């Protein structure tokens, strides 16, 4: 909507090579972690890998078309990075900070930013769970693994936003991680 677009336009500077480079640098360890997850034989991670594989299969079918798949994936990952970072870091995180500060629940701006980063990352991670799987899924080892992974990702993106006050680095890191 209008408020989300305004947040994006006010808080991103894609003409900043430094912000883009910071996003790329932050994406590298996340991509490495993702490779560990993808290559793991751990039962808790199997459903994460399966979900990703099923999504790719449903989008692209049996016939591999690498150029088309890369293009569609890049577009989807960019849109996802822009939307999720604008909402979670550009809107949720500042509003959590303001709510904590207004109620006197934080003693300094640094504490408030850290608390807002953690709370917005919890919401980010929760938003990536499959609530259609019911309560049994939500307390499963697979859900805990996914929640932990997404919480770590969200905290990385929130740290980038907290340090820079700009959405560019978290958007770049998120889009590259998703790709």
Coordinates of N, CA and C in Angstrom, one line a residue:
X1 N 0.8 -1.2 0.0 CA 0.0 0.0 0.0 C 0.8 1.2 0.0
X2 N 0.2 2.4 0.2 CA 0.9 3.7 0.1 C 1.9 3.9 1.2
X3 N 1.6 3.4 2.5 CA 2.5 3.6 3.6 C 3.8 2.7 3.4
X4 N 3.6 1.5 2.8 CA 4.7 0.7 2.6 C 5.6 1.2 1.5
X5 N 5.0 1.7 0.4 CA 5.8 2.3 -0.6 C 6.6 3.6 -0.1
X6 N 5.9 4.4 0.7 CA 6.5 5.6 1.2 C 7.7 5.2 2.1
X7 N 7.5 4.1 2.9 CA 8.6 3.6 3.8 C 9.8 3.2 2.9
X8 N 9.5 2.5 1.8 CA 10.6 2.0 0.9 C 11.3 3.2 0.3
X9 N 10.6 4.1 -0.2 CA 11.2 5.3 -0.9 C 12.0 6.2 0.1
X10 N 11.5 6.3 1.3 CA 12.2 7.2 2.3 C 13.5 6.5 2.9
X11 N 13.5 5.2 3.0 CA 14.5 4.5 3.7 C 15.4 3.5 2.9
X12 N 15.5 3.8 1.6 CA 16.4 3.0 0.8 C 17.1 3.9 -0.2
X13 N 18.3 3.5 -0.5 CA 19.2 4.3 -1.3 C 20.0 3.3 -2.2
X14 N 19.4 2.9 -3.3 CA 20.0 1.9 -4.1 C 21.1 2.5 -5.0
X15 N 21.3 3.8 -4.9 CA 22.4 4.4 -5.6 C 23.7 4.5 -4.7
X16 N 23.6 3.8 -3.6 CA 24.8 3.8 -2.7 C 25.6 2.5 -2.9
X17 N 26.7 2.6 -3.5 CA 27.6 1.4 -3.6 C 27.9 0.7 -2.3
X18 N 28.1 1.6 -1.3 CA 28.5 1.0 0.0 C 27.3 0.2 0.6
X19 N 26.1 0.7 0.5 CA 25.0 -0.1 1.0 C 24.8 -1.4 0.3
X20 N 25.0 -1.3 -1.0 CA 24.8 -2.5 -1.9 C 26.0 -3.5 -1.5
X21 N 27.2 -3.0 -1.4 CA 28.3 -3.9 -1.0 C 28.1 -4.5 0.4
X22 N 27.6 -3.8 1.3 CA 27.3 -4.3 2.7 C 26.2 -5.4 2.6
X23 N 25.2 -5.2 1.8 CA 24.2 -6.2 1.6 C 24.8 -7.5 1.0
X24 N 25.7 -7.4 0.0 CA 26.3 -8.5 -0.6 C 27.2 -9.2 0.4
X25 N 28.0 -8.5 1.1 CA 28.9 -9.1 2.2 C 28.1 -9.8 3.2
X26 N 26.9 -9.2 3.6 CA 26.1 -9.9 4.7 C 25.4 -11.1 4.1
X27 N 25.2 -11.2 2.9 CA 24.5 -12.3 2.3 C 25.4 -13.6 2.2
X28 N 26.7 -13.3 2.1 CA 27.6 -14.5 1.9 C 27.6 -15.5 3.1
X29 N 27.7 -15.1 4.3 CA 27.6 -16.1 5.4 C 26.2 -16.8 5.4
X30 N 25.1 -16.0 5.1 CA 23.8 -16.6 5.1 C 23.7 -17.7 4.0
X31 N 24.3 -17.4 2.8 CA 24.3 -18.3 1.7 C 25.0 -19.6 2.1
X32 N 26.2 -19.4 2.8 CA 26.9 -20.5 3.3 C 26.1 -21.4 4.3
X33 N 25.4 -20.7 5.2 CA 24.6 -21.4 6.1 C 23.5 -22.2 5.3
X34 N 22.9 -21.6 4.4 CA 21.9 -22.2 3.6 C 22.4 -23.5 2.8
X35 N 23.7 -23.4 2.4 CA 24.3 -24.6 1.7 C 24.4 -25.7 2.7
X36 N 24.8 -25.4 3.9 CA 24.9 -26.4 5.0 C 23.5 -27.1 5.2
X37 N 22.5 -26.2 5.3 CA 21.1 -26.8 5.4 C 20.7 -27.6 4.3
X38 N 21.0 -27.2 3.0 CA 20.6 -27.9 1.9 C 21.3 -29.3 1.8
X39 N 22.6 -29.3 2.2 CA 23.4 -30.5 2.1 C 23.3 -31.4 3.3
X40 N 22.5 -31.0 4.3 CA 22.4 -31.8 5.5 C 21.6 -33.0 5.4
X41 N 21.9 -34.0 6.1 CA 21.1 -35.2 6.1 C 20.2 -35.2 7.4
X42 N 20.3 -34.2 8.2 CA 19.5 -34.1 9.4 C 18.0 -34.1 9.1
X43 N 17.3 -35.0 9.9 CA 15.9 -35.1 9.7 C 15.1 -33.8 9.8
X44 N 15.5 -33.0 10.8 CA 14.9 -31.7 11.1 C 14.9 -30.8 9.9
X45 N 15.9 -30.9 9.0 CA 16.1 -30.0 7.9 C 15.5 -30.6 6.6
X46 N 15.1 -31.8 6.6 CA 14.6 -32.5 5.4 C 13.4 -31.7 4.9
X47 N 12.5 -31.3 5.7 CA 11.3 -30.7 5.3 C 11.6 -29.3 4.7
X48 N 12.6 -28.6 5.2 CA 13.0 -27.3 4.6 C 13.4 -27.5 3.2
X49 N 14.3 -28.5 3.0 CA 14.8 -28.8 1.7 C 13.7 -29.3 0.7
X50 N 12.8 -30.1 1.2 CA 11.7 -30.7 0.4 C 10.8 -29.5 0.0
X51 N 10.5 -28.6 0.9 CA 9.6 -27.5 0.6 C 10.2 -26.6 -0.5
X52 N 11.5 -26.4 -0.5 CA 12.1 -25.6 -1.5 C 12.1 -26.4 -2.8
X53 N 12.4 -27.6 -2.8 CA 12.4 -28.5 -4.0 C 11.0 -28.5 -4.6
X54 N 10.0 -28.7 -3.8 CA 8.6 -28.7 -4.3 C 8.2 -27.4 -4.9
X55 N 8.6 -26.3 -4.3 CA 8.2 -25.0 -4.9 C 8.9 -24.9 -6.3
X56 N 10.2 -25.2 -6.4 CA 10.9 -25.1 -7.6 C 10.2 -26.0 -8.7
X57 N 9.8 -27.2 -8.3 CA 9.2 -28.1 -9.2 C 7.8 -27.6 -9.7
X58 N 7.1 -27.0 -8.7 CA 5.7 -26.5 -9.1 C 5.9 -25.3 -10.0
X59 N 6.9 -24.5 -9.9 CA 7.1 -23.4 -10.7 C 7.6 -23.7 -12.1
X60 N 8.6 -24.7 -12.2 CA 9.3 -24.9 -13.4 C 9.0 -26.3 -14.0
X61 N 8.4 -27.1 -13.3 CA 8.0 -28.4 -13.9 C 9.2 -29.4 -14.1
X62 N 9.0 -30.4 -14.8 CA 10.1 -31.5 -15.0 C 11.2 -31.0 -15.9
X63 N 10.9 -30.2 -16.9 CA 11.9 -29.8 -17.9 C 12.7 -28.6 -17.3
X64 N 14.0 -28.8 -17.2 CA 14.8 -27.7 -16.7 C 15.0 -26.7 -17.8
X65 N 14.9 -25.5 -17.4 CA 15.1 -24.3 -18.3 C 16.0 -23.3 -17.4
X66 N 17.3 -23.5 -17.3 CA 18.1 -22.8 -16.4 C 18.0 -21.3 -16.5
X67 N 18.0 -20.8 -17.8 CA 17.9 -19.3 -18.0 C 16.6 -18.7 -17.5
X68 N 15.5 -19.4 -17.9 CA 14.2 -19.0 -17.4 C 14.0 -19.1 -15.9
X69 N 14.5 -20.2 -15.4 CA 14.4 -20.4 -13.9 C 15.2 -19.4 -13.2
X70 N 16.4 -19.0 -13.6 CA 17.2 -18.0 -13.0 C 16.5 -16.6 -13.1
X71 N 15.9 -16.3 -14.2 CA 15.2 -15.0 -14.4 C 14.0 -14.9 -13.4
X72 N 13.2 -16.0 -13.5 CA 12.0 -16.0 -12.6 C 12.4 -15.9 -11.1
X73 N 13.4 -16.7 -10.8 CA 13.8 -16.7 -9.4 C 14.4 -15.4 -9.0
X74 N 15.1 -14.7 -9.8 CA 15.7 -13.4 -9.5 C 14.6 -12.4 -9.3
X75 N 13.6 -12.4 -10.1 CA 12.5 -11.5 -10.0 C 11.7 -11.8 -8.7
X76 N 11.4 -13.0 -8.4 CA 10.7 -13.4 -7.2 C 11.5 -13.0 -6.0
X77 N 12.8 -13.3 -6.0 CA 13.6 -13.1 -4.8 C 13.8 -11.6 -4.5
X78 N 13.8 -10.8 -5.6 CA 13.9 -9.4 -5.4 C 12.7 -8.8 -4.9
X79 N 11.5 -9.2 -5.4 CA 10.2 -8.7 -4.9 C 10.1 -9.2 -3.4
X80 N 10.4 -10.4 -3.1 CA 10.3 -10.9 -1.7 C 11.2 -10.1 -0.8
X81 N 12.4 -9.8 -1.2 CA 13.4 -9.1 -0.4 C 12.8 -7.7 -0.1
X82 N 12.4 -7.0 -1.2 CA 11.9 -5.6 -1.1 C 10.6 -5.6 -0.1
X83 N 9.7 -6.5 -0.4 CA 8.4 -6.4 0.4 C 8.7 -6.8 1.9
X84 N 9.4 -8.0 2.1 CA 9.6 -8.4 3.5 C 10.5 -7.4 4.3
X85 N 11.5 -6.9 3.7 CA 12.4 -6.0 4.4 C 11.7 -4.6 4.7
X86 N 10.9 -4.2 3.7 CA 10.2 -2.9 3.9 C 9.2 -3.1 5.1
X87 N 8.5 -4.2 5.1 CA 7.5 -4.4 6.2 C 8.2 -4.7 7.5
X88 N 9.0 -5.7 7.6 CA 9.6 -6.1 8.9 C 10.7 -5.2 9.4
X89 N 11.5 -4.7 8.6 CA 12.6 -3.7 9.0 C 12.1 -2.3 8.9
X90 N 11.5 -1.9 7.8 CA 11.1 -0.6 7.6 C 9.9 -0.1 8.4
X91 N 9.0 -1.0 8.7 CA 7.7 -0.7 9.4 C 7.6 -1.3 10.8
X92 N 7.7 -2.6 10.9 CA 7.6 -3.3 12.2 C 8.6 -2.9 13.2
X93 N 9.9 -3.0 12.8 CA 11.0 -2.7 13.7 C 10.9 -1.3 14.3
X94 N 10.7 -0.3 13.5 CA 10.6 1.1 14.1 C 9.4 1.2 15.0
X95 N 8.3 0.6 14.6 CA 7.1 0.7 15.4 C 7.2 0.0 16.7
X96 N 7.9 -1.2 16.7 CA 8.2 -1.9 18.0 C 9.1 -1.0 18.8
X97 N 10.1 -0.4 18.2 CA 11.0 0.5 19.0 C 10.2 1.6 19.6
X98 N 9.4 2.3 18.8 CA 8.6 3.4 19.4 C 7.6 2.9 20.5
X99 N 7.0 1.8 20.3 CA 6.1 1.2 21.4 C 6.9 0.9 22.7
X100 N 8.1 0.3 22.5 CA 8.9 0.0 23.7 C 9.3 1.3 24.4
X101 N 9.7 2.3 23.6 CA 10.2 3.6 24.2 C 9.1 4.4 24.8
X102 N 7.9 4.4 24.2 CA 6.8 5.1 24.7 C 6.3 4.6 26.0
X103 N 6.5 3.3 26.2 CA 6.0 2.6 27.5 C 7.1 2.6 28.5
X104 N 8.3 3.1 28.2 CA 9.4 3.1 29.2 C 10.0 1.8 29.4
X105 N 9.9 0.9 28.4 CA 10.4 -0.5 28.6 C 11.8 -0.7 28.1
X106 N 12.4 0.4 27.6 CA 13.8 0.4 27.2 C 14.5 1.6 27.9
X107 N 15.8 1.4 28.2 CA 16.5 2.4 28.9 C 17.4 3.3 28.0
X108 N 17.6 2.9 26.8 CA 18.5 3.6 25.9 C 18.0 3.3 24.5
X109 N 18.4 4.2 23.5 CA 18.1 3.9 22.1 C 18.7 2.6 21.6
X110 N 20.0 2.3 22.1 CA 20.6 1.1 21.7 C 19.9 -0.1 22.2
X111 N 19.4 -0.1 23.4 CA 18.6 -1.2 24.0 C 17.3 -1.4 23.2
X112 N 16.7 -0.2 22.9 CA 15.5 -0.2 22.1 C 15.6 -0.8 20.7
X113 N 16.7 -0.4 20.1 CA 16.9 -0.9 18.7 C 17.2 -2.4 18.8
X114 N 18.0 -2.9 19.8 CA 18.3 -4.3 19.9 C 17.0 -5.1 20.2
X115 N 16.2 -4.6 21.1 CA 14.9 -5.3 21.4 C 14.0 -5.3 20.2
X116 N 13.9 -4.2 19.5 CA 13.1 -4.2 18.3 C 13.6 -5.1 17.2
X117 N 14.9 -5.2 17.1 CA 15.5 -6.2 16.2 C 15.1 -7.6 16.5
X118 N 15.2 -7.9 17.8 CA 14.9 -9.3 18.2 C 13.4 -9.6 18.0
X119 N 12.6 -8.7 18.5 CA 11.1 -8.9 18.4 C 10.6 -8.9 16.9
X120 N 11.2 -8.1 16.1 CA 10.8 -8.1 14.7 C 11.3 -9.4 14.0
X121 N 12.4 -9.9 14.5 CA 13.0 -11.1 13.9 C 12.2 -12.3 14.3
X122 N 11.6 -12.3 15.5 CA 10.7 -13.4 16.0 C 9.5 -13.4 15.1
X123 N 8.9 -12.2 14.8 CA 7.7 -12.1 13.9 C 8.1 -12.6 12.5
X124 N 9.2 -12.2 12.0 CA 9.7 -12.6 10.7 C 9.8 -14.1 10.6
X125 N 10.4 -14.7 11.6 CA 10.6 -16.2 11.7 C 9.2 -16.9 11.8
X126 N 8.4 -16.4 12.6 CA 7.0 -16.9 12.8 C 6.2 -16.9 11.4
X127 N 6.5 -15.8 10.7 CA 5.8 -15.6 9.4 C 6.2 -16.6 8.4
X128 N 7.3 -17.3 8.6 CA 7.8 -18.3 7.6 C 7.4 -19.7 8.0
X129 N 6.7 -19.9 9.1 CA 6.2 -21.2 9.4 C 5.0 -21.5 8.7
X130 N 4.7 -22.8 8.5 CA 3.6 -23.3 7.8 C 2.4 -23.5 8.8
X131 N 1.6 -22.5 9.0 CA 0.6 -22.6 10.0 C -0.5 -23.5 9.5
X132 N -0.5 -23.8 8.2 CA -1.5 -24.8 7.7 C -1.2 -26.2 8.2
X133 N 0.0 -26.4 8.7 CA 0.3 -27.7 9.2 C -0.2 -28.0 10.6
X134 N -0.9 -27.0 11.2 CA -1.5 -27.2 12.5 C -0.5 -27.2 13.7
X135 N -1.1 -27.3 14.9 CA -0.2 -27.2 16.1 C 0.8 -28.3 16.1
X136 N 0.5 -29.5 15.7 CA 1.5 -30.5 15.7 C 2.8 -30.1 14.9
X137 N 2.6 -29.5 13.7 CA 3.7 -29.0 12.9 C 4.5 -27.9 13.7
X138 N 3.7 -27.0 14.2 CA 4.3 -25.8 14.9 C 5.3 -26.2 16.0
X139 N 5.1 -27.4 16.6 CA 6.0 -27.8 17.7 C 6.9 -28.9 17.3
X140 N 7.0 -29.1 16.0 CA 7.8 -30.2 15.5 C 9.3 -29.8 15.4
X141 N 10.2 -30.7 15.4 CA 11.6 -30.4 15.2 C 11.9 -29.6 13.9
X142 N 11.1 -29.9 12.9 CA 11.3 -29.2 11.6 C 10.9 -27.8 11.7
X143 N 9.8 -27.5 12.4 CA 9.4 -26.1 12.6 C 10.4 -25.3 13.4
X144 N 10.9 -26.0 14.5 CA 11.9 -25.3 15.3 C 13.2 -25.0 14.5
X145 N 13.6 -25.9 13.6 CA 14.8 -25.7 12.8 C 14.5 -24.5 11.8
X146 N 13.3 -24.5 11.2 CA 13.0 -23.4 10.3 C 12.9 -22.1 11.0
X147 N 12.3 -22.1 12.2 CA 12.1 -20.9 13.0 C 13.5 -20.4 13.3
X148 N 14.4 -21.2 13.8 CA 15.7 -20.8 14.2 C 16.5 -20.2 13.0
X149 N 16.4 -20.9 11.8 CA 17.1 -20.4 10.6 C 16.6 -19.0 10.2
X150 N 15.2 -18.9 10.2 CA 14.6 -17.6 9.8 C 14.8 -16.5 10.8
X151 N 14.9 -16.9 12.1 CA 15.2 -15.9 13.2 C 16.6 -15.4 13.0
X152 N 17.6 -16.3 12.7 CA 18.9 -15.8 12.5 C 19.0 -14.9 11.2
X153 N 18.3 -15.3 10.1 CA 18.3 -14.5 9.0 C 17.7 -13.1 9.3
X154 N 16.5 -13.1 9.9 CA 15.9 -11.9 10.3 C 16.7 -11.0 11.2
X155 N 17.4 -11.6 12.1 CA 18.3 -10.8 13.0 C 19.5 -10.2 12.2
X156 N 20.0 -10.9 11.2 CA 21.0 -10.4 10.3 C 20.5 -9.2 9.6
X157 N 19.3 -9.3 9.0 CA 18.7 -8.2 8.2 C 18.4 -7.0 9.1
X158 N 17.9 -7.3 10.3 CA 17.6 -6.3 11.3 C 18.9 -5.5 11.8
X159 N 19.9 -6.3 11.9 CA 21.2 -5.7 12.3 C 21.7 -4.7 11.2
X160 N 21.6 -5.1 10.0 CA 21.9 -4.3 8.9 C 21.1 -3.0 8.9
X161 N 19.8 -3.1 9.1 CA 19.0 -1.9 9.2 C 19.3 -1.1 10.4
X162 N 19.5 -1.7 11.5 CA 19.8 -1.0 12.7 C 21.1 -0.2 12.6
X163 N 22.1 -0.8 12.0 CA 23.4 -0.1 11.9 C 23.4 1.0 10.8
X164 N 22.6 0.8 9.8 CA 22.6 1.8 8.7 C 21.4 2.8 8.6
X165 N 20.3 2.3 9.2 CA 19.1 3.1 9.1 C 18.5 3.1 7.7
X166 N 19.0 2.2 6.9 CA 18.7 2.2 5.5 C 18.2 0.8 5.1
X167 N 17.2 0.6 4.2 CA 16.7 -0.7 3.8 C 17.5 -1.3 2.7
X168 N 18.4 -0.6 2.1 CA 19.1 -1.1 0.9 C 19.9 -2.4 1.3
X169 N 20.8 -2.3 2.3 CA 21.6 -3.5 2.6 C 20.8 -4.7 3.0
X170 N 19.7 -4.6 3.8 CA 18.9 -5.8 4.1 C 18.2 -6.3 2.9
X171 N 17.7 -5.4 2.1 CA 17.0 -5.9 0.8 C 17.9 -6.7 0.0
X172 N 19.1 -6.1 -0.3 CA 20.1 -6.8 -1.1 C 20.5 -8.2 -0.5
X173 N 20.8 -8.2 0.8 CA 21.2 -9.4 1.4 C 20.0 -10.5 1.4
X174 N 18.8 -10.0 1.6 CA 17.7 -10.9 1.6 C 17.4 -11.5 0.2
X175 N 17.5 -10.6 -0.8 CA 17.2 -11.1 -2.2 C 18.3 -12.1 -2.6
X176 N 19.6 -11.8 -2.3 CA 20.6 -12.7 -2.6 C 20.5 -14.0 -1.9
X177 N 20.2 -14.0 -0.6 CA 20.0 -15.2 0.2 C 18.9 -16.1 -0.4
X178 N 17.8 -15.5 -0.8 CA 16.7 -16.2 -1.3 C 17.0 -16.8 -2.7
X179 N 17.8 -16.1 -3.4 CA 18.2 -16.6 -4.8 C 19.0 -17.9 -4.7

